[in-house]
C-alpha cells in the first residue's frame, strides 16, 4: 500500500463513464470558479475547481485519461471516452486542480470566489453571492489552507 493510500480517504471522484476514477487522500481546497477563456471553452461557461496535492490523488482507473497541454504554463486532463474535463495542472506543479462536479457527494466544499471575471462570456452574469471577484488571477489570495 502506498503512502498516499495510508492517509485517510477525503473524497472519491469519477468521470461520467467511469474510465477515470480516483480517490483523494488528503485535504481539498474550497471551490474557485474560473472564468478564463480556457475554462470557458473547456466547460462551456466557467470551471469550478477544487485543488489537492498531486501525490494525494490515487487512481482506481486511469484507462481513458488523456492530457492536453493547453498553454506554456498548464495542461488539462480529460476522459477520452466521455469527454469530461477532469484536471487542470501547472506544468511541473505539485498541486492539481480537480473539476469539483466530479467529486461524489457529500463533498463538504463551498465556493470561495471567482477569478478571471474579465474573460467571462458575454451572455453570463455573475451571481450576487458576495464572494471575492478578481479580474484575472487572485494571486493566490484564494488558495489559503486546503480544507480537511
PDB file of C-alpha atoms in Angstrom:
ATOM      1  CA  UNK A   1       0.000   0.000   0.000  1.00  0.00           C
ATOM      2  CA  UNK A   2       1.376   3.434  -0.964  1.00  0.00           C
ATOM      3  CA  UNK A   3       1.993   6.243   1.500  1.00  0.00           C
ATOM      4  CA  UNK A   4      -0.960   8.151  -0.016  1.00  0.00           C
ATOM      5  CA  UNK A   5      -3.328   5.209   0.407  1.00  0.00           C
ATOM      6  CA  UNK A   6      -2.361   5.082   4.091  1.00  0.00           C
ATOM      7  CA  UNK A   7      -3.772   8.612   4.515  1.00  0.00           C
ATOM      8  CA  UNK A   8      -7.476   8.940   5.216  1.00  0.00           C
ATOM      9  CA  UNK A   9      -9.642   8.974   2.105  1.00  0.00           C
ATOM     10  CA  UNK A  10     -11.060  12.520   1.823  1.00  0.00           C
ATOM     11  CA  UNK A  11     -13.078  12.101  -1.392  1.00  0.00           C
ATOM     12  CA  UNK A  12     -13.826   9.870  -4.358  1.00  0.00           C
ATOM     13  CA  UNK A  13     -14.473  11.072  -7.898  1.00  0.00           C
ATOM     14  CA  UNK A  14     -15.007   9.819 -11.427  1.00  0.00           C
ATOM     15  CA  UNK A  15     -15.894  10.953 -14.913  1.00  0.00           C
ATOM     16  CA  UNK A  16     -19.282  10.232 -16.466  1.00  0.00           C
ATOM     17  CA  UNK A  17     -18.292   6.866 -17.969  1.00  0.00           C
ATOM     18  CA  UNK A  18     -16.078   5.767 -15.045  1.00  0.00           C
ATOM     19  CA  UNK A  19     -12.981   5.366 -17.223  1.00  0.00           C
ATOM     20  CA  UNK A  20     -11.211   7.806 -14.901  1.00  0.00           C
ATOM     21  CA  UNK A  21     -11.817   7.264 -11.194  1.00  0.00           C
ATOM     22  CA  UNK A  22      -9.735   8.271  -8.222  1.00  0.00           C
ATOM     23  CA  UNK A  23      -9.606   8.985  -4.527  1.00  0.00           C
ATOM     24  CA  UNK A  24      -8.111  11.996  -2.790  1.00  0.00           C
ATOM     25  CA  UNK A  25      -6.140  11.003   0.291  1.00  0.00           C
ATOM     26  CA  UNK A  26      -5.550  14.440   1.743  1.00  0.00           C
ATOM     27  CA  UNK A  27      -7.158  17.861   2.044  1.00  0.00           C
ATOM     28  CA  UNK A  28      -9.065  19.685  -0.693  1.00  0.00           C
ATOM     29  CA  UNK A  29      -9.134  23.443  -1.236  1.00  0.00           C
ATOM     30  CA  UNK A  30     -12.549  25.047  -1.350  1.00  0.00           C
ATOM     31  CA  UNK A  31     -14.003  25.657  -4.831  1.00  0.00           C
ATOM     32  CA  UNK A  32     -12.961  28.586  -7.032  1.00  0.00           C
ATOM     33  CA  UNK A  33     -14.971  29.473 -10.142  1.00  0.00           C
ATOM     34  CA  UNK A  34     -12.586  30.284 -13.001  1.00  0.00           C
ATOM     35  CA  UNK A  35     -13.908  32.267 -15.969  1.00  0.00           C
ATOM     36  CA  UNK A  36     -10.682  32.324 -18.024  1.00  0.00           C
ATOM     37  CA  UNK A  37     -11.045  31.688 -21.750  1.00  0.00           C
ATOM     38  CA  UNK A  38      -9.641  28.159 -21.447  1.00  0.00           C
ATOM     39  CA  UNK A  39     -12.100  27.168 -18.703  1.00  0.00           C
ATOM     40  CA  UNK A  40     -14.914  28.821 -20.651  1.00  0.00           C
ATOM     41  CA  UNK A  41     -14.025  26.767 -23.738  1.00  0.00           C
ATOM     42  CA  UNK A  42     -13.480  23.576 -21.742  1.00  0.00           C
ATOM     43  CA  UNK A  43     -16.571  23.764 -19.507  1.00  0.00           C
ATOM     44  CA  UNK A  44     -18.909  25.973 -21.540  1.00  0.00           C
ATOM     45  CA  UNK A  45     -19.003  28.865 -19.046  1.00  0.00           C
ATOM     46  CA  UNK A  46     -16.589  28.523 -16.147  1.00  0.00           C
ATOM     47  CA  UNK A  47     -14.505  25.910 -14.402  1.00  0.00           C
ATOM     48  CA  UNK A  48     -15.479  25.057 -10.803  1.00  0.00           C
ATOM     49  CA  UNK A  49     -12.209  23.753  -9.363  1.00  0.00           C
ATOM     50  CA  UNK A  50     -11.070  22.426  -6.039  1.00  0.00           C
ATOM     51  CA  UNK A  51      -7.399  21.503  -5.564  1.00  0.00           C
ATOM     52  CA  UNK A  52      -5.317  18.751  -3.974  1.00  0.00           C
ATOM     53  CA  UNK A  53      -1.713  17.721  -3.662  1.00  0.00           C
ATOM     54  CA  UNK A  54      -0.684  15.756  -6.730  1.00  0.00           C
ATOM     55  CA  UNK A  55       0.647  12.950  -4.524  1.00  0.00           C
ATOM     56  CA  UNK A  56      -2.714  12.747  -2.711  1.00  0.00           C
ATOM     57  CA  UNK A  57      -4.596  11.677  -5.859  1.00  0.00           C
ATOM     58  CA  UNK A  58      -4.700   7.868  -6.183  1.00  0.00           C
ATOM     59  CA  UNK A  59      -6.276   6.394  -9.317  1.00  0.00           C
ATOM     60  CA  UNK A  60      -8.522   3.363  -9.244  1.00  0.00           C
ATOM     61  CA  UNK A  61      -8.839   3.731 -13.033  1.00  0.00           C
ATOM     62  CA  UNK A  62      -6.984   5.965 -15.463  1.00  0.00           C
ATOM     63  CA  UNK A  63      -7.625   3.881 -18.597  1.00  0.00           C
ATOM     64  CA  UNK A  64      -9.227   6.757 -20.509  1.00  0.00           C
ATOM     65  CA  UNK A  65      -7.292   9.709 -19.029  1.00  0.00           C
ATOM     66  CA  UNK A  66      -5.605  11.900 -21.623  1.00  0.00           C
ATOM     67  CA  UNK A  67      -3.610  15.075 -21.091  1.00  0.00           C
ATOM     68  CA  UNK A  68      -3.596  18.142 -23.331  1.00  0.00           C
ATOM     69  CA  UNK A  69      -1.004  20.900 -22.870  1.00  0.00           C
ATOM     70  CA  UNK A  70      -3.286  23.919 -23.158  1.00  0.00           C
ATOM     71  CA  UNK A  71      -0.581  26.581 -22.703  1.00  0.00           C
ATOM     72  CA  UNK A  72       3.080  27.045 -21.834  1.00  0.00           C
ATOM     73  CA  UNK A  73       2.081  27.016 -18.166  1.00  0.00           C
ATOM     74  CA  UNK A  74      -0.556  24.309 -17.836  1.00  0.00           C
ATOM     75  CA  UNK A  75      -2.052  21.049 -19.002  1.00  0.00           C
ATOM     76  CA  UNK A  76      -5.599  19.685 -18.741  1.00  0.00           C
ATOM     77  CA  UNK A  77      -6.688  16.131 -18.079  1.00  0.00           C
ATOM     78  CA  UNK A  78      -9.852  14.787 -19.657  1.00  0.00           C
ATOM     79  CA  UNK A  79     -11.577  11.489 -20.382  1.00  0.00           C
ATOM     80  CA  UNK A  80     -11.033  10.432 -23.981  1.00  0.00           C
ATOM     81  CA  UNK A  81     -14.301   8.437 -23.985  1.00  0.00           C
ATOM     82  CA  UNK A  82     -16.955  10.640 -22.342  1.00  0.00           C
ATOM     83  CA  UNK A  83     -15.140  13.966 -22.772  1.00  0.00           C
ATOM     84  CA  UNK A  84     -15.318  15.007 -19.114  1.00  0.00           C
ATOM     85  CA  UNK A  85     -12.939  17.788 -18.109  1.00  0.00           C
ATOM     86  CA  UNK A  86     -11.211  16.393 -15.034  1.00  0.00           C
ATOM     87  CA  UNK A  87      -7.957  18.205 -14.146  1.00  0.00           C
ATOM     88  CA  UNK A  88      -6.030  21.415 -14.594  1.00  0.00           C
ATOM     89  CA  UNK A  89      -2.382  21.278 -13.581  1.00  0.00           C
ATOM     90  CA  UNK A  90       0.537  23.702 -13.827  1.00  0.00           C
ATOM     91  CA  UNK A  91       3.440  22.215 -15.780  1.00  0.00           C
ATOM     92  CA  UNK A  92       5.780  20.607 -13.227  1.00  0.00           C
ATOM     93  CA  UNK A  93       3.393  21.652 -10.432  1.00  0.00           C
ATOM     94  CA  UNK A  94       2.914  19.754  -7.162  1.00  0.00           C
ATOM     95  CA  UNK A  95      -0.829  20.544  -6.937  1.00  0.00           C
ATOM     96  CA  UNK A  96      -3.658  19.538  -9.258  1.00  0.00           C
ATOM     97  CA  UNK A  97      -6.999  21.283  -9.674  1.00  0.00           C
ATOM     98  CA  UNK A  98      -9.968  18.918  -9.852  1.00  0.00           C
ATOM     99  CA  UNK A  99     -13.272  19.721 -11.535  1.00  0.00           C
ATOM    100  CA  UNK A 100     -15.452  19.882  -8.421  1.00  0.00           C
ATOM    101  CA  UNK A 101     -18.547  18.395 -10.088  1.00  0.00           C
ATOM    102  CA  UNK A 102     -16.783  15.048 -10.407  1.00  0.00           C
ATOM    103  CA  UNK A 103     -16.467  14.590  -6.646  1.00  0.00           C
ATOM    104  CA  UNK A 104     -19.019  12.266  -5.116  1.00  0.00           C
ATOM    105  CA  UNK A 105     -21.313  13.920  -2.525  1.00  0.00           C
ATOM    106  CA  UNK A 106     -21.274  14.854   0.187  1.00  0.00           C
ATOM    107  CA  UNK A 107     -18.248  16.979  -0.706  1.00  0.00           C
ATOM    108  CA  UNK A 108     -18.158  19.383   2.242  1.00  0.00           C
ATOM    109  CA  UNK A 109     -16.931  22.015  -0.226  1.00  0.00           C
ATOM    110  CA  UNK A 110     -18.101  25.595  -0.757  1.00  0.00           C
ATOM    111  CA  UNK A 111     -17.417  28.205  -3.429  1.00  0.00           C
ATOM    112  CA  UNK A 112     -14.992  30.850  -2.113  1.00  0.00           C
ATOM    113  CA  UNK A 113     -14.570  33.193  -5.070  1.00  0.00           C
ATOM    114  CA  UNK A 114     -14.442  33.991  -8.770  1.00  0.00           C
ATOM    115  CA  UNK A 115     -11.312  34.523 -10.886  1.00  0.00           C
ATOM    116  CA  UNK A 116     -10.695  35.814 -14.413  1.00  0.00           C
ATOM    117  CA  UNK A 117     -14.093  37.507 -14.456  1.00  0.00           C
ATOM    118  CA  UNK A 118     -12.881  39.954 -17.149  1.00  0.00           C
ATOM    119  CA  UNK A 119     -12.850  36.944 -19.500  1.00  0.00           C
ATOM    120  CA  UNK A 120     -16.388  35.834 -18.643  1.00  0.00           C
ATOM    121  CA  UNK A 121     -18.707  35.025 -21.549  1.00  0.00           C
ATOM    122  CA  UNK A 122     -20.823  37.993 -22.642  1.00  0.00           C
ATOM    123  CA  UNK A 123     -24.033  36.010 -22.097  1.00  0.00           C
ATOM    124  CA  UNK A 124     -23.220  35.205 -18.452  1.00  0.00           C
ATOM    125  CA  UNK A 125     -23.989  37.040 -15.226  1.00  0.00           C
ATOM    126  CA  UNK A 126     -22.004  36.645 -12.037  1.00  0.00           C
ATOM    127  CA  UNK A 127     -24.089  35.522  -9.078  1.00  0.00           C
ATOM    128  CA  UNK A 128     -24.782  38.119  -6.384  1.00  0.00           C
ATOM    129  CA  UNK A 129     -23.110  35.936  -3.751  1.00  0.00           C
ATOM    130  CA  UNK A 130     -20.870  38.481  -2.019  1.00  0.00           C
ATOM    131  CA  UNK A 131     -17.766  36.394  -2.717  1.00  0.00           C
ATOM    132  CA  UNK A 132     -14.446  37.917  -3.824  1.00  0.00           C
ATOM    133  CA  UNK A 133     -14.075  38.605  -7.549  1.00  0.00           C
ATOM    134  CA  UNK A 134     -10.803  39.087  -9.402  1.00  0.00           C
ATOM    135  CA  UNK A 135     -10.419  40.476 -12.924  1.00  0.00           C
ATOM    136  CA  UNK A 136      -7.644  37.957 -13.565  1.00  0.00           C
ATOM    137  CA  UNK A 137      -5.791  35.734 -11.114  1.00  0.00           C
ATOM    138  CA  UNK A 138      -6.365  36.012  -7.390  1.00  0.00           C
ATOM    139  CA  UNK A 139      -2.552  35.972  -6.996  1.00  0.00           C
ATOM    140  CA  UNK A 140      -3.006  33.075  -4.535  1.00  0.00           C
ATOM    141  CA  UNK A 141      -5.414  35.085  -2.321  1.00  0.00           C
ATOM    142  CA  UNK A 142      -7.999  32.292  -2.663  1.00  0.00           C
ATOM    143  CA  UNK A 143      -5.550  29.414  -2.263  1.00  0.00           C
ATOM    144  CA  UNK A 144      -5.488  29.628   1.539  1.00  0.00           C
ATOM    145  CA  UNK A 145      -5.486  26.423   3.504  1.00  0.00           C
ATOM    146  CA  UNK A 146      -6.752  23.242   1.964  1.00  0.00           C
ATOM    147  CA  UNK A 147      -9.922  22.130   3.726  1.00  0.00           C
ATOM    148  CA  UNK A 148      -9.933  18.910   5.708  1.00  0.00           C
TER     149      UNK A 148
END
